[in-house]
Coordinates of C-alpha atoms in Angstrom, one line a residue:
M1059 CA -12.9 -8.3 -3.8
R1060 CA -9.3 -8.8 -4.9
I1061 CA -7.1 -9.2 -1.9
L1062 CA -3.5 -10.5 -1.6
L1063 CA -2.1 -11.1 1.9
I1064 CA 1.6 -11.3 2.4
S1065 CA 4.0 -11.4 5.3
N1066 CA 7.6 -10.1 5.2
S1067 CA 9.3 -11.0 8.5
G1068 CA 12.9 -11.9 8.4
K1069 CA 13.5 -11.2 4.7
P1070 CA 14.6 -8.2 2.6
F1071 CA 11.6 -6.0 2.1
L1072 CA 9.1 -7.7 -0.4
E1073 CA 12.0 -9.6 -2.0
H1074 CA 10.2 -12.9 -1.9
C1075 CA 6.9 -11.7 -3.4
K1076 CA 7.6 -8.9 -6.0
A1077 CA 6.7 -11.2 -8.9
R1078 CA 3.5 -12.3 -7.2
I1079 CA 2.5 -8.7 -6.4
A1080 CA 3.1 -7.6 -10.0
E1081 CA 1.0 -10.5 -11.2
F1082 CA -1.8 -9.7 -8.7
L1083 CA -1.8 -6.0 -9.6
G1084 CA -2.2 -6.8 -13.3
P1085 CA -2.9 -3.6 -15.3
A1086 CA -2.9 -1.4 -12.2
K1087 CA 0.0 1.1 -12.5
T1088 CA -0.7 3.5 -9.6
V1089 CA -0.5 2.0 -6.0
A1090 CA -1.3 4.0 -2.9
F1091 CA 1.0 2.8 -0.1
V1092 CA -0.4 3.3 3.4
T1093 CA 2.3 4.0 6.0
A1094 CA 0.0 4.7 9.0
A1095 CA 1.0 1.6 10.9
N1096 CA 4.6 2.8 11.1
L1097 CA 5.5 4.5 14.4
H1098 CA 8.9 5.8 13.5
D1099 CA 9.6 7.4 10.1
E1100 CA 6.7 7.1 7.6
G1101 CA 8.7 8.9 4.9
A1102 CA 11.5 6.3 5.1
Y1103 CA 9.0 3.5 5.1
Y1104 CA 7.3 4.9 2.0
Q1105 CA 10.7 5.3 0.3
R1106 CA 11.5 1.7 1.0
A1107 CA 8.2 0.5 -0.5
R1108 CA 8.7 2.8 -3.5
E1109 CA 12.2 1.4 -4.2
A1110 CA 10.9 -2.2 -3.9
L1111 CA 7.9 -1.8 -6.1
E1112 CA 8.7 0.8 -8.8
G1113 CA 11.3 -1.0 -10.8
P1114 CA 10.5 -3.4 -13.6
P1115 CA 10.0 -7.1 -12.8
P1116 CA 11.7 -9.1 -11.4
A1117 CA 13.2 -6.3 -9.4
G1118 CA 9.9 -4.6 -8.8
A1119 CA 6.2 -4.5 -9.9
E1120 CA 6.7 -1.6 -12.4
V1121 CA 4.1 0.7 -10.7
E1122 CA 4.0 4.3 -9.5
V1123 CA 3.8 4.3 -5.7
L1124 CA 1.8 7.1 -4.1
H1125 CA 2.3 8.0 -0.4
L1126 CA -1.1 7.7 1.2
R1127 CA -0.5 9.7 4.4
W1128 CA -3.4 9.5 6.9
D1129 CA -2.8 13.1 7.9
A1130 CA -2.4 14.8 4.5
D1131 CA -5.5 14.7 2.2
P1132 CA -5.6 10.8 2.2
V1133 CA -9.0 10.5 0.4
T1134 CA -7.7 12.4 -2.6
T1135 CA -4.7 10.1 -2.8
L1136 CA -6.9 7.1 -2.5
E1137 CA -9.1 8.3 -5.3
K1138 CA -6.0 8.5 -7.6
A1139 CA -5.0 4.9 -6.9
E1140 CA -5.6 1.9 -9.0
A1141 CA -4.5 -0.4 -6.1
L1142 CA -3.9 -0.1 -2.4
F1143 CA -1.0 -1.5 -0.4
M1144 CA -1.4 -1.5 3.4
G1145 CA 2.0 -1.4 5.0
G1146 CA 2.5 -3.3 8.2
G1147 CA 3.4 -2.2 11.7
N1148 CA 1.3 -1.3 14.7
T1149 CA -2.3 -2.4 14.1
Y1150 CA -3.7 -0.2 16.8
A1151 CA -2.0 2.9 15.4
L1152 CA -3.1 2.0 11.9
L1153 CA -6.8 1.7 13.0
K1154 CA -6.7 5.0 15.0
R1155 CA -5.0 6.9 12.2
L1156 CA -7.3 5.5 9.5
Q1157 CA -10.3 6.6 11.6
E1158 CA -8.7 10.1 12.2
G1159 CA -8.1 10.5 8.4
G1160 CA -11.6 9.5 7.5
L1161 CA -10.3 6.5 5.5
L1162 CA -12.0 3.4 6.8
E1163 CA -15.3 3.9 4.8
A1164 CA -13.4 5.2 1.8
I1165 CA -11.1 2.2 1.7
R1166 CA -14.0 -0.3 2.4
A1167 CA -16.0 1.1 -0.5
R1168 CA -13.1 1.1 -3.0
V1169 CA -12.1 -2.5 -2.1
R1170 CA -15.6 -3.7 -2.3
A1171 CA -15.9 -2.1 -5.7
G1172 CA -12.8 -4.1 -6.9
L1173 CA -9.8 -2.0 -6.0
P1174 CA -6.9 -4.5 -5.6
Y1175 CA -5.7 -4.6 -1.9
V1176 CA -2.3 -5.9 -0.8

């Protein structure tokens, strides 16, 4: 398994770790960003991640960011991804929504098979 754990409290979104994320992702150019832990505006959260990650290094990780919505055909989005980025927020909402979207087993299988997980 390839897993990169980061924390972002108190800093501009992903500012301190963009280079490390780009290095970790390596050749992966399509990243599914999971917004299910966000209780407010999942669309705005996705846009924030997209803006932070899509630019070339050092400003970004030079990847295409897909919005993996737990309630809108998430398994198909996961299948298109070369990496997975699990956004933070409410852990209980995240678990509930991943269960409702049928994503827990799909994510587990892809990560065990080597899908990079941030």
